[in-house]
Amino acid sequence: MGNQTILVEFFLKGLSGYPRLELLFSVLVLIMYVVILLGNGTLILISVVDSHLHTPMYFFLGNLSFLDICYTTTSIPSTLVSFLSERKTISFTGCAVQVFLGFAMGTTECVLLGMMAFDRYVAVCNPLRYSTIMSKDSYVPMAAGSWIIGVVNSAVQTVFVVQLPFCRNNVINHFSCEILAVMKLACADLSRNEFIMLVATTLFILTPLLLIIISYTLIIVSILKIHSSEGRSKVFSTCSAHLTVVIIFYGTILFMYMKPKSKETLSSDDKDATDKLISMFYGIITPMVNPLIYSLRNKDVKEAVKHLVRRKVFNK
């Protein structure tokens, strides 16, 4: 208790000591952030403007794009400031807000991807009842529920983290206030926090993943029953984009949050570097490629973009 102190700010280590790398990464991250805003913003715009895309699938896709914009906006601007500024600190309150927003967006996306998988299951396996099951009275509460679950779960996780006692070490070995990096600084037993995170991971990450696995198992069974190769290809094309996004998203997030943290050596530079790179991949690359995946693999999106471009040209 003698070493415990009241922290008012944290130091974000990031790539401190490597000014050239910081400059290089700041340019790359800025370019990626612009691509994220343009790509996801375009998907939101066309899903609102084009009446042909006023369906449950594109309503969920619009929410996913908005989530990606929100998630990256909670961390990238502060990361850029940290790269370009000599003062690489963030207040305790600012760090708590960043932890809350980042975790809320991540949890919401997990649940939302599960909802999207269920939507694809109904569309493929019960096409005649699709409009009845996935009515507006169904898919709007499903999306709203995803947001509520994300916010509530993040609020609980953040409250338990900020109540931890922090010792004199205030150096976060990360680009931003990521919840696991902040927990490492606590001078207390983290078993309670790890248990709560394990429960939350099971409920809000593994349960949606289980729903996705079950949905796509039933979808694959239905596809195999289709006799024509053209029919199978057409049905699979409606699901391939979502499945690709799920693999990228869950592949990184499960690696980050499901490995046993208590067995790590906190001073291990290799593991810390791996965590930071994986986090950057999850936090920047995934939101950047999502619009590309959906636009390249989806004819409806391509046609909507062409229609929007033609209308702008015609109006000029």
PDB file of C-alpha atoms in Angstrom:
ATOM      1  CA  MET A   1       0.000   0.000   0.000  1.00  0.00           C
ATOM      2  CA  GLY A   2       2.974   2.282   0.487  1.00  0.00           C
ATOM      3  CA  ASN A   3       3.725   2.204  -3.253  1.00  0.00           C
ATOM      4  CA  GLN A   4       0.107   2.927  -4.226  1.00  0.00           C
ATOM      5  CA  THR A   5      -0.569   6.387  -5.605  1.00  0.00           C
ATOM      6  CA  ILE A   6      -3.408   8.299  -7.186  1.00  0.00           C
ATOM      7  CA  LEU A   7      -2.742   8.513 -10.916  1.00  0.00           C
ATOM      8  CA  VAL A   8      -3.946  11.562 -12.802  1.00  0.00           C
ATOM      9  CA  GLU A   9      -2.532  10.587 -16.197  1.00  0.00           C
ATOM     10  CA  PHE A  10      -0.974   7.738 -18.161  1.00  0.00           C
ATOM     11  CA  PHE A  11       1.988   7.720 -20.529  1.00  0.00           C
ATOM     12  CA  LEU A  12       1.292   5.936 -23.834  1.00  0.00           C
ATOM     13  CA  LYS A  13       4.548   4.209 -24.762  1.00  0.00           C
ATOM     14  CA  GLY A  14       3.570   3.156 -28.282  1.00  0.00           C
ATOM     15  CA  LEU A  15       6.702   3.446 -30.408  1.00  0.00           C
ATOM     16  CA  SER A  16       8.569   5.846 -28.129  1.00  0.00           C
ATOM     17  CA  GLY A  17      12.262   5.854 -28.925  1.00  0.00           C
ATOM     18  CA  TYR A  18      11.651   5.220 -32.633  1.00  0.00           C
ATOM     19  CA  PRO A  19      10.840   8.677 -34.112  1.00  0.00           C
ATOM     20  CA  ARG A  20      11.211   7.553 -37.725  1.00  0.00           C
ATOM     21  CA  LEU A  21       8.841   4.637 -37.189  1.00  0.00           C
ATOM     22  CA  GLU A  22       6.400   6.979 -35.464  1.00  0.00           C
ATOM     23  CA  LEU A  23       6.415   9.290 -38.477  1.00  0.00           C
ATOM     24  CA  LEU A  24       5.965   6.361 -40.875  1.00  0.00           C
ATOM     25  CA  PHE A  25       3.144   4.850 -38.829  1.00  0.00           C
ATOM     26  CA  SER A  26       1.428   8.226 -38.425  1.00  0.00           C
ATOM     27  CA  VAL A  27       1.242   8.593 -42.225  1.00  0.00           C
ATOM     28  CA  LEU A  28       0.037   5.004 -42.713  1.00  0.00           C
ATOM     29  CA  VAL A  29      -2.545   5.234 -39.925  1.00  0.00           C
ATOM     30  CA  LEU A  30      -3.841   8.571 -41.251  1.00  0.00           C
ATOM     31  CA  ILE A  31      -4.274   7.122 -44.746  1.00  0.00           C
ATOM     32  CA  MET A  32      -6.047   4.064 -43.322  1.00  0.00           C
ATOM     33  CA  TYR A  33      -8.317   6.264 -41.214  1.00  0.00           C
ATOM     34  CA  VAL A  34      -9.346   8.300 -44.270  1.00  0.00           C
ATOM     35  CA  VAL A  35     -10.071   5.046 -46.153  1.00  0.00           C
ATOM     36  CA  ILE A  36     -12.154   3.830 -43.197  1.00  0.00           C
ATOM     37  CA  LEU A  37     -14.208   7.038 -43.131  1.00  0.00           C
ATOM     38  CA  LEU A  38     -14.729   7.088 -46.910  1.00  0.00           C
ATOM     39  CA  GLY A  39     -15.470   3.369 -47.294  1.00  0.00           C
ATOM     40  CA  ASN A  40     -17.817   2.962 -44.361  1.00  0.00           C
ATOM     41  CA  GLY A  41     -19.379   6.386 -44.940  1.00  0.00           C
ATOM     42  CA  THR A  42     -20.164   5.396 -48.531  1.00  0.00           C
ATOM     43  CA  LEU A  43     -21.816   2.158 -47.394  1.00  0.00           C
ATOM     44  CA  ILE A  44     -23.968   4.058 -44.899  1.00  0.00           C
ATOM     45  CA  LEU A  45     -24.910   6.625 -47.559  1.00  0.00           C
ATOM     46  CA  ILE A  46     -25.961   4.119 -50.210  1.00  0.00           C
ATOM     47  CA  SER A  47     -27.868   1.970 -47.688  1.00  0.00           C
ATOM     48  CA  VAL A  48     -29.908   5.064 -46.770  1.00  0.00           C
ATOM     49  CA  VAL A  49     -30.289   6.645 -50.218  1.00  0.00           C
ATOM     50  CA  ASP A  50     -30.941   3.563 -52.373  1.00  0.00           C
ATOM     51  CA  SER A  51     -34.445   2.204 -51.712  1.00  0.00           C
ATOM     52  CA  HIS A  52     -33.414  -1.238 -53.055  1.00  0.00           C
ATOM     53  CA  LEU A  53     -31.116  -1.605 -50.050  1.00  0.00           C
ATOM     54  CA  HIS A  54     -33.796  -0.932 -47.448  1.00  0.00           C
ATOM     55  CA  THR A  55     -33.619  -4.515 -46.214  1.00  0.00           C
ATOM     56  CA  PRO A  56     -32.555  -6.112 -42.900  1.00  0.00           C
ATOM     57  CA  MET A  57     -29.185  -7.164 -44.313  1.00  0.00           C
ATOM     58  CA  TYR A  58     -28.194  -3.645 -45.336  1.00  0.00           C
ATOM     59  CA  PHE A  59     -29.671  -2.147 -42.181  1.00  0.00           C
ATOM     60  CA  PHE A  60     -27.277  -4.363 -40.209  1.00  0.00           C
ATOM     61  CA  LEU A  61     -24.476  -3.495 -42.622  1.00  0.00           C
ATOM     62  CA  GLY A  62     -25.130   0.220 -42.080  1.00  0.00           C
ATOM     63  CA  ASN A  63     -24.905  -0.323 -38.322  1.00  0.00           C
ATOM     64  CA  LEU A  64     -21.665  -2.280 -38.785  1.00  0.00           C
ATOM     65  CA  SER A  65     -20.152   0.540 -40.855  1.00  0.00           C
ATOM     66  CA  PHE A  66     -21.209   3.122 -38.271  1.00  0.00           C
ATOM     67  CA  LEU A  67     -19.660   0.940 -35.561  1.00  0.00           C
ATOM     68  CA  ASP A  68     -16.360   0.779 -37.442  1.00  0.00           C
ATOM     69  CA  ILE A  69     -16.288   4.564 -37.788  1.00  0.00           C
ATOM     70  CA  CYS A  70     -17.050   5.027 -34.079  1.00  0.00           C
ATOM     71  CA  TYR A  71     -14.533   2.422 -32.951  1.00  0.00           C
ATOM     72  CA  THR A  72     -11.633   3.846 -34.951  1.00  0.00           C
ATOM     73  CA  THR A  73     -12.542   7.420 -33.985  1.00  0.00           C
ATOM     74  CA  THR A  74     -12.188   6.520 -30.294  1.00  0.00           C
ATOM     75  CA  SER A  75      -8.523   5.580 -30.729  1.00  0.00           C
ATOM     76  CA  ILE A  76      -6.934   6.717 -34.008  1.00  0.00           C
ATOM     77  CA  PRO A  77      -6.992  10.528 -33.450  1.00  0.00           C
ATOM     78  CA  SER A  78      -5.338  10.178 -30.028  1.00  0.00           C
ATOM     79  CA  THR A  79      -2.846   7.695 -31.497  1.00  0.00           C
ATOM     80  CA  LEU A  80      -1.891  10.175 -34.225  1.00  0.00           C
ATOM     81  CA  VAL A  81      -1.452  12.921 -31.636  1.00  0.00           C
ATOM     82  CA  SER A  82       0.748  10.573 -29.618  1.00  0.00           C
ATOM     83  CA  PHE A  83       2.890   9.786 -32.673  1.00  0.00           C
ATOM     84  CA  LEU A  84       3.385  13.427 -33.665  1.00  0.00           C
ATOM     85  CA  SER A  85       3.607  15.039 -30.239  1.00  0.00           C
ATOM     86  CA  GLU A  86       6.395  14.929 -27.680  1.00  0.00           C
ATOM     87  CA  ARG A  87       3.788  14.813 -24.915  1.00  0.00           C
ATOM     88  CA  LYS A  88       2.408  11.282 -25.036  1.00  0.00           C
ATOM     89  CA  THR A  89       0.131  11.411 -22.020  1.00  0.00           C
ATOM     90  CA  ILE A  90      -3.585  10.936 -21.525  1.00  0.00           C
ATOM     91  CA  SER A  91      -5.590  11.818 -18.434  1.00  0.00           C
ATOM     92  CA  PHE A  92      -6.996   9.093 -16.196  1.00  0.00           C
ATOM     93  CA  THR A  93     -10.540  10.180 -17.101  1.00  0.00           C
ATOM     94  CA  GLY A  94      -9.712  10.324 -20.809  1.00  0.00           C
ATOM     95  CA  CYS A  95      -8.209   6.855 -20.607  1.00  0.00           C
ATOM     96  CA  ALA A  96     -11.325   5.502 -18.863  1.00  0.00           C
ATOM     97  CA  VAL A  97     -13.545   7.022 -21.572  1.00  0.00           C
ATOM     98  CA  GLN A  98     -11.363   5.485 -24.273  1.00  0.00           C
ATOM     99  CA  VAL A  99     -11.527   2.066 -22.598  1.00  0.00           C
ATOM    100  CA  PHE A 100     -15.323   2.319 -22.308  1.00  0.00           C
ATOM    101  CA  LEU A 101     -15.935   3.402 -25.911  1.00  0.00           C
ATOM    102  CA  GLY A 102     -13.514   0.915 -27.427  1.00  0.00           C
ATOM    103  CA  PHE A 103     -14.872  -2.047 -25.458  1.00  0.00           C
ATOM    104  CA  ALA A 104     -18.479  -0.998 -26.121  1.00  0.00           C
ATOM    105  CA  MET A 105     -17.912  -0.849 -29.880  1.00  0.00           C
ATOM    106  CA  GLY A 106     -16.099  -4.197 -29.896  1.00  0.00           C
ATOM    107  CA  THR A 107     -18.808  -5.992 -27.911  1.00  0.00           C
ATOM    108  CA  THR A 108     -21.566  -4.466 -30.033  1.00  0.00           C
ATOM    109  CA  GLU A 109     -19.859  -5.642 -33.209  1.00  0.00           C
ATOM    110  CA  CYS A 110     -19.617  -9.210 -31.885  1.00  0.00           C
ATOM    111  CA  VAL A 111     -23.343  -9.334 -31.136  1.00  0.00           C
ATOM    112  CA  LEU A 112     -24.234  -7.581 -34.392  1.00  0.00           C
ATOM    113  CA  LEU A 113     -22.279 -10.109 -36.468  1.00  0.00           C
ATOM    114  CA  GLY A 114     -24.298 -12.853 -34.760  1.00  0.00           C
ATOM    115  CA  MET A 115     -27.536 -11.076 -35.698  1.00  0.00           C
ATOM    116  CA  MET A 116     -26.336 -10.778 -39.298  1.00  0.00           C
ATOM    117  CA  ALA A 117     -25.587 -14.509 -39.404  1.00  0.00           C
ATOM    118  CA  PHE A 118     -29.133 -15.262 -38.226  1.00  0.00           C
ATOM    119  CA  ASP A 119     -30.469 -12.953 -40.942  1.00  0.00           C
ATOM    120  CA  ARG A 120     -28.518 -14.893 -43.601  1.00  0.00           C
ATOM    121  CA  TYR A 121     -29.779 -18.194 -42.159  1.00  0.00           C
ATOM    122  CA  VAL A 122     -33.409 -17.105 -42.448  1.00  0.00           C
ATOM    123  CA  ALA A 123     -32.828 -15.739 -45.970  1.00  0.00           C
ATOM    124  CA  VAL A 124     -31.286 -18.996 -47.225  1.00  0.00           C
ATOM    125  CA  CYS A 125     -33.094 -21.660 -45.206  1.00  0.00           C
ATOM    126  CA  ASN A 126     -36.537 -20.032 -44.850  1.00  0.00           C
ATOM    127  CA  PRO A 127     -36.863 -17.689 -47.849  1.00  0.00           C
ATOM    128  CA  LEU A 128     -40.662 -17.835 -47.976  1.00  0.00           C
ATOM    129  CA  ARG A 129     -40.955 -16.695 -44.351  1.00  0.00           C
ATOM    130  CA  TYR A 130     -38.064 -14.211 -44.515  1.00  0.00           C
ATOM    131  CA  SER A 131     -40.202 -11.082 -44.774  1.00  0.00           C
ATOM    132  CA  THR A 132     -42.331 -12.267 -41.854  1.00  0.00           C
ATOM    133  CA  ILE A 133     -39.507 -13.316 -39.529  1.00  0.00           C
ATOM    134  CA  MET A 134     -37.161 -10.446 -40.383  1.00  0.00           C
ATOM    135  CA  SER A 135     -39.748  -7.666 -40.366  1.00  0.00           C
ATOM    136  CA  LYS A 136     -38.903  -4.141 -39.266  1.00  0.00           C
ATOM    137  CA  ASP A 137     -40.371  -4.945 -35.857  1.00  0.00           C
ATOM    138  CA  SER A 138     -37.730  -7.665 -35.551  1.00  0.00           C
ATOM    139  CA  TYR A 139     -34.493  -6.380 -37.065  1.00  0.00           C
ATOM    140  CA  VAL A 140     -34.599  -2.876 -35.552  1.00  0.00           C
ATOM    141  CA  PRO A 141     -34.846  -4.200 -31.937  1.00  0.00           C
ATOM    142  CA  MET A 142     -32.125  -6.761 -32.798  1.00  0.00           C
ATOM    143  CA  ALA A 143     -29.740  -3.987 -33.822  1.00  0.00           C
ATOM    144  CA  ALA A 144     -30.740  -1.787 -30.874  1.00  0.00           C
ATOM    145  CA  GLY A 145     -30.228  -4.719 -28.520  1.00  0.00           C
ATOM    146  CA  SER A 146     -26.699  -5.175 -29.868  1.00  0.00           C
ATOM    147  CA  TRP A 147     -25.869  -1.570 -28.986  1.00  0.00           C
ATOM    148  CA  ILE A 148     -27.427  -1.846 -25.512  1.00  0.00           C
ATOM    149  CA  ILE A 149     -25.529  -5.059 -24.724  1.00  0.00           C
ATOM    150  CA  GLY A 150     -22.270  -3.459 -25.847  1.00  0.00           C
ATOM    151  CA  VAL A 151     -22.763  -0.343 -23.733  1.00  0.00           C
ATOM    152  CA  VAL A 152     -23.843  -2.209 -20.583  1.00  0.00           C
ATOM    153  CA  ASN A 153     -21.039  -4.779 -20.809  1.00  0.00           C
ATOM    154  CA  SER A 154     -18.434  -2.082 -21.384  1.00  0.00           C
ATOM    155  CA  ALA A 155     -19.753   0.001 -18.487  1.00  0.00           C
ATOM    156  CA  VAL A 156     -19.375  -2.966 -16.116  1.00  0.00           C
ATOM    157  CA  GLN A 157     -15.856  -3.800 -17.365  1.00  0.00           C
ATOM    158  CA  THR A 158     -14.730  -0.161 -17.187  1.00  0.00           C
ATOM    159  CA  VAL A 159     -16.046   0.364 -13.658  1.00  0.00           C
ATOM    160  CA  PHE A 160     -14.101  -2.661 -12.385  1.00  0.00           C
ATOM    161  CA  VAL A 161     -10.921  -1.500 -14.130  1.00  0.00           C
ATOM    162  CA  VAL A 162     -10.952   2.118 -12.873  1.00  0.00           C
ATOM    163  CA  GLN A 163     -11.486   0.861  -9.315  1.00  0.00           C
ATOM    164  CA  LEU A 164      -8.203  -1.057  -9.409  1.00  0.00           C
ATOM    165  CA  PRO A 165      -5.331   0.359  -7.339  1.00  0.00           C
ATOM    166  CA  PHE A 166      -2.501   1.606  -9.577  1.00  0.00           C
ATOM    167  CA  CYS A 167       1.062   1.906  -8.348  1.00  0.00           C
ATOM    168  CA  ARG A 168       3.728   4.365  -9.473  1.00  0.00           C
ATOM    169  CA  ASN A 169       4.088   2.814 -12.898  1.00  0.00           C
ATOM    170  CA  ASN A 170       1.834   4.783 -15.267  1.00  0.00           C
ATOM    171  CA  VAL A 171       3.391   3.696 -18.578  1.00  0.00           C
ATOM    172  CA  ILE A 172       0.869   1.945 -20.860  1.00  0.00           C
ATOM    173  CA  ASN A 173       2.827  -0.199 -23.287  1.00  0.00           C
ATOM    174  CA  HIS A 174       0.346   0.409 -26.077  1.00  0.00           C
ATOM    175  CA  PHE A 175      -0.782   2.920 -28.698  1.00  0.00           C
ATOM    176  CA  SER A 176      -3.989   3.720 -26.811  1.00  0.00           C
ATOM    177  CA  CYS A 177      -5.841   2.881 -23.586  1.00  0.00           C
ATOM    178  CA  GLU A 178      -6.623  -0.744 -24.378  1.00  0.00           C
ATOM    179  CA  ILE A 179      -8.281  -2.482 -21.440  1.00  0.00           C
ATOM    180  CA  LEU A 180      -5.768  -5.329 -21.091  1.00  0.00           C
ATOM    181  CA  ALA A 181      -2.797  -2.954 -21.270  1.00  0.00           C
ATOM    182  CA  VAL A 182      -4.329  -0.798 -18.523  1.00  0.00           C
ATOM    183  CA  MET A 183      -5.048  -3.819 -16.302  1.00  0.00           C
ATOM    184  CA  LYS A 184      -1.368  -4.787 -16.412  1.00  0.00           C
ATOM    185  CA  LEU A 185      -0.490  -1.617 -14.471  1.00  0.00           C
ATOM    186  CA  ALA A 186      -2.655  -2.499 -11.470  1.00  0.00           C
ATOM    187  CA  CYS A 187      -0.872  -3.538  -8.284  1.00  0.00           C
ATOM    188  CA  ALA A 188      -3.622  -5.911  -7.164  1.00  0.00           C
ATOM    189  CA  ASP A 189      -4.980  -9.376  -7.714  1.00  0.00           C
ATOM    190  CA  LEU A 190      -6.653  -9.393 -11.129  1.00  0.00           C
ATOM    191  CA  SER A 191      -8.469 -12.704 -10.676  1.00  0.00           C
ATOM    192  CA  ARG A 192     -11.843 -10.983 -10.155  1.00  0.00           C
ATOM    193  CA  ASN A 193     -11.393  -8.834 -13.274  1.00  0.00           C
ATOM    194  CA  GLU A 194     -10.225 -11.809 -15.304  1.00  0.00           C
ATOM    195  CA  PHE A 195     -13.237 -13.862 -14.167  1.00  0.00           C
ATOM    196  CA  ILE A 196     -15.663 -11.058 -15.079  1.00  0.00           C
ATOM    197  CA  MET A 197     -13.978 -10.678 -18.463  1.00  0.00           C
ATOM    198  CA  LEU A 198     -14.155 -14.436 -19.015  1.00  0.00           C
ATOM    199  CA  VAL A 199     -17.901 -14.426 -18.272  1.00  0.00           C
ATOM    200  CA  ALA A 200     -18.438 -11.452 -20.578  1.00  0.00           C
ATOM    201  CA  THR A 201     -16.341 -13.091 -23.290  1.00  0.00           C
ATOM    202  CA  THR A 202     -18.402 -16.263 -23.055  1.00  0.00           C
ATOM    203  CA  LEU A 203     -21.724 -14.420 -23.173  1.00  0.00           C
ATOM    204  CA  PHE A 204     -21.030 -11.698 -25.720  1.00  0.00           C
ATOM    205  CA  ILE A 205     -18.232 -13.102 -27.883  1.00  0.00           C
ATOM    206  CA  LEU A 206     -18.504 -16.889 -27.828  1.00  0.00           C
ATOM    207  CA  THR A 207     -22.317 -17.043 -27.798  1.00  0.00           C
ATOM    208  CA  PRO A 208     -22.634 -14.920 -30.989  1.00  0.00           C
ATOM    209  CA  LEU A 209     -19.820 -17.021 -32.468  1.00  0.00           C
ATOM    210  CA  LEU A 210     -21.785 -20.180 -31.648  1.00  0.00           C
ATOM    211  CA  LEU A 211     -24.856 -18.657 -33.324  1.00  0.00           C
ATOM    212  CA  ILE A 212     -22.725 -17.866 -36.383  1.00  0.00           C
ATOM    213  CA  ILE A 213     -21.343 -21.428 -36.534  1.00  0.00           C
ATOM    214  CA  ILE A 214     -24.808 -22.986 -36.208  1.00  0.00           C
ATOM    215  CA  SER A 215     -26.292 -20.593 -38.789  1.00  0.00           C
ATOM    216  CA  TYR A 216     -23.597 -21.272 -41.373  1.00  0.00           C
ATOM    217  CA  THR A 217     -23.678 -24.996 -40.742  1.00  0.00           C
ATOM    218  CA  LEU A 218     -27.389 -24.995 -41.597  1.00  0.00           C
ATOM    219  CA  ILE A 219     -26.713 -22.688 -44.555  1.00  0.00           C
ATOM    220  CA  ILE A 220     -24.044 -25.033 -45.952  1.00  0.00           C
ATOM    221  CA  VAL A 221     -26.407 -27.997 -45.556  1.00  0.00           C
ATOM    222  CA  SER A 222     -29.073 -26.075 -47.494  1.00  0.00           C
ATOM    223  CA  ILE A 223     -26.569 -25.084 -50.200  1.00  0.00           C
ATOM    224  CA  LEU A 224     -25.474 -28.704 -50.688  1.00  0.00           C
ATOM    225  CA  LYS A 225     -29.107 -29.647 -51.334  1.00  0.00           C
ATOM    226  CA  ILE A 226     -29.240 -27.310 -54.340  1.00  0.00           C
ATOM    227  CA  HIS A 227     -28.640 -29.344 -57.495  1.00  0.00           C
ATOM    228  CA  SER A 228     -27.432 -26.650 -59.898  1.00  0.00           C
ATOM    229  CA  SER A 229     -23.927 -25.227 -59.470  1.00  0.00           C
ATOM    230  CA  GLU A 230     -25.224 -21.801 -60.524  1.00  0.00           C
ATOM    231  CA  GLY A 231     -27.815 -21.873 -57.748  1.00  0.00           C
ATOM    232  CA  ARG A 232     -25.241 -22.910 -55.158  1.00  0.00           C
ATOM    233  CA  SER A 233     -22.879 -20.160 -56.275  1.00  0.00           C
ATOM    234  CA  LYS A 234     -25.626 -17.525 -56.135  1.00  0.00           C
ATOM    235  CA  VAL A 235     -26.701 -18.497 -52.618  1.00  0.00           C
ATOM    236  CA  PHE A 236     -23.133 -18.699 -51.330  1.00  0.00           C
ATOM    237  CA  SER A 237     -22.280 -15.269 -52.775  1.00  0.00           C
ATOM    238  CA  THR A 238     -24.929 -13.700 -50.523  1.00  0.00           C
ATOM    239  CA  CYS A 239     -23.123 -15.052 -47.447  1.00  0.00           C
ATOM    240  CA  SER A 240     -19.439 -15.039 -48.423  1.00  0.00           C
ATOM    241  CA  ALA A 241     -18.832 -11.368 -47.578  1.00  0.00           C
ATOM    242  CA  HIS A 242     -20.248 -11.694 -44.067  1.00  0.00           C
ATOM    243  CA  LEU A 243     -18.392 -14.955 -43.488  1.00  0.00           C
ATOM    244  CA  THR A 244     -15.082 -13.343 -44.545  1.00  0.00           C
ATOM    245  CA  VAL A 245     -15.626 -10.434 -42.146  1.00  0.00           C
ATOM    246  CA  VAL A 246     -16.466 -12.857 -39.316  1.00  0.00           C
ATOM    247  CA  ILE A 247     -13.255 -14.854 -39.860  1.00  0.00           C
ATOM    248  CA  ILE A 248     -11.067 -11.720 -39.835  1.00  0.00           C
ATOM    249  CA  PHE A 249     -12.839 -10.130 -36.860  1.00  0.00           C
ATOM    250  CA  TYR A 250     -13.119 -13.181 -34.618  1.00  0.00           C
ATOM    251  CA  GLY A 251      -9.679 -14.478 -35.549  1.00  0.00           C
ATOM    252  CA  THR A 252      -8.014 -11.399 -34.066  1.00  0.00           C
ATOM    253  CA  ILE A 253     -10.361 -10.763 -31.137  1.00  0.00           C
ATOM    254  CA  LEU A 254     -10.220 -14.361 -29.866  1.00  0.00           C
ATOM    255  CA  PHE A 255      -6.426 -14.277 -30.018  1.00  0.00           C
ATOM    256  CA  MET A 256      -6.408 -11.078 -27.961  1.00  0.00           C
ATOM    257  CA  TYR A 257      -8.951 -11.883 -25.251  1.00  0.00           C
ATOM    258  CA  MET A 258      -9.006 -15.655 -24.869  1.00  0.00           C
ATOM    259  CA  LYS A 259      -5.349 -16.391 -24.166  1.00  0.00           C
ATOM    260  CA  PRO A 260      -4.410 -16.789 -20.450  1.00  0.00           C
ATOM    261  CA  LYS A 261      -3.107 -13.374 -19.403  1.00  0.00           C
ATOM    262  CA  SER A 262      -2.014 -14.450 -15.921  1.00  0.00           C
ATOM    263  CA  LYS A 263       0.650 -16.750 -17.378  1.00  0.00           C
ATOM    264  CA  GLU A 264       2.349 -13.995 -19.374  1.00  0.00           C
ATOM    265  CA  THR A 265       5.616 -12.401 -18.320  1.00  0.00           C
ATOM    266  CA  LEU A 266       4.674  -8.736 -18.205  1.00  0.00           C
ATOM    267  CA  SER A 267       8.204  -7.618 -19.065  1.00  0.00           C
ATOM    268  CA  SER A 268       8.315  -9.748 -22.200  1.00  0.00           C
ATOM    269  CA  ASP A 269       8.957  -7.329 -25.075  1.00  0.00           C
ATOM    270  CA  ASP A 270       8.060  -9.928 -27.689  1.00  0.00           C
ATOM    271  CA  LYS A 271       4.598 -10.594 -26.259  1.00  0.00           C
ATOM    272  CA  ASP A 272       3.948  -6.887 -25.729  1.00  0.00           C
ATOM    273  CA  ALA A 273       4.927  -6.150 -29.330  1.00  0.00           C
ATOM    274  CA  THR A 274       2.672  -8.965 -30.565  1.00  0.00           C
ATOM    275  CA  ASP A 275      -0.270  -7.645 -28.533  1.00  0.00           C
ATOM    276  CA  LYS A 276       0.183  -4.140 -29.942  1.00  0.00           C
ATOM    277  CA  LEU A 277       0.421  -5.340 -33.552  1.00  0.00           C
ATOM    278  CA  ILE A 278      -2.593  -7.634 -33.172  1.00  0.00           C
ATOM    279  CA  SER A 279      -4.553  -4.797 -31.574  1.00  0.00           C
ATOM    280  CA  MET A 280      -3.645  -2.465 -34.443  1.00  0.00           C
ATOM    281  CA  PHE A 281      -4.726  -5.107 -36.957  1.00  0.00           C
ATOM    282  CA  TYR A 282      -8.030  -5.550 -35.129  1.00  0.00           C
ATOM    283  CA  GLY A 283      -8.560  -1.823 -34.594  1.00  0.00           C
ATOM    284  CA  ILE A 284      -7.590  -0.434 -38.004  1.00  0.00           C
ATOM    285  CA  ILE A 285      -7.210  -3.092 -40.696  1.00  0.00           C
ATOM    286  CA  THR A 286     -10.531  -4.834 -40.023  1.00  0.00           C
ATOM    287  CA  PRO A 287     -12.716  -1.674 -40.267  1.00  0.00           C
ATOM    288  CA  MET A 288     -10.771  -0.684 -43.386  1.00  0.00           C
ATOM    289  CA  VAL A 289     -11.293  -3.942 -45.300  1.00  0.00           C
ATOM    290  CA  ASN A 290     -14.942  -4.454 -44.304  1.00  0.00           C
ATOM    291  CA  PRO A 291     -16.357  -2.030 -46.932  1.00  0.00           C
ATOM    292  CA  LEU A 292     -13.992  -3.462 -49.562  1.00  0.00           C
ATOM    293  CA  ILE A 293     -15.131  -7.008 -48.824  1.00  0.00           C
ATOM    294  CA  TYR A 294     -18.811  -6.109 -49.001  1.00  0.00           C
ATOM    295  CA  SER A 295     -18.447  -3.968 -52.133  1.00  0.00           C
ATOM    296  CA  LEU A 296     -16.274  -6.459 -54.042  1.00  0.00           C
ATOM    297  CA  ARG A 297     -18.427  -9.471 -53.184  1.00  0.00           C
ATOM    298  CA  ASN A 298     -21.862  -7.904 -53.402  1.00  0.00           C
ATOM    299  CA  LYS A 299     -23.596  -7.054 -56.677  1.00  0.00           C
ATOM    300  CA  ASP A 300     -26.300  -4.995 -54.946  1.00  0.00           C
ATOM    301  CA  VAL A 301     -23.689  -2.696 -53.398  1.00  0.00           C
ATOM    302  CA  LYS A 302     -21.861  -2.337 -56.717  1.00  0.00           C
ATOM    303  CA  GLU A 303     -25.080  -1.419 -58.512  1.00  0.00           C
ATOM    304  CA  ALA A 304     -26.050   1.025 -55.771  1.00  0.00           C
ATOM    305  CA  VAL A 305     -22.661   2.771 -56.011  1.00  0.00           C
ATOM    306  CA  LYS A 306     -22.936   2.981 -59.814  1.00  0.00           C
ATOM    307  CA  HIS A 307     -26.469   4.360 -59.513  1.00  0.00           C
ATOM    308  CA  LEU A 308     -25.335   6.957 -56.976  1.00  0.00           C
ATOM    309  CA  VAL A 309     -22.409   8.030 -59.190  1.00  0.00           C
ATOM    310  CA  ARG A 310     -24.623   8.262 -62.276  1.00  0.00           C
ATOM    311  CA  ARG A 311     -27.179  10.351 -60.393  1.00  0.00           C
ATOM    312  CA  LYS A 312     -24.499  12.771 -59.214  1.00  0.00           C
ATOM    313  CA  VAL A 313     -23.101  13.102 -62.718  1.00  0.00           C
ATOM    314  CA  PHE A 314     -26.583  13.608 -64.153  1.00  0.00           C
ATOM    315  CA  ASN A 315     -27.413  16.284 -61.568  1.00  0.00           C
ATOM    316  CA  LYS A 316     -24.257  18.165 -62.463  1.00  0.00           C
TER     317      LYS A 316
END
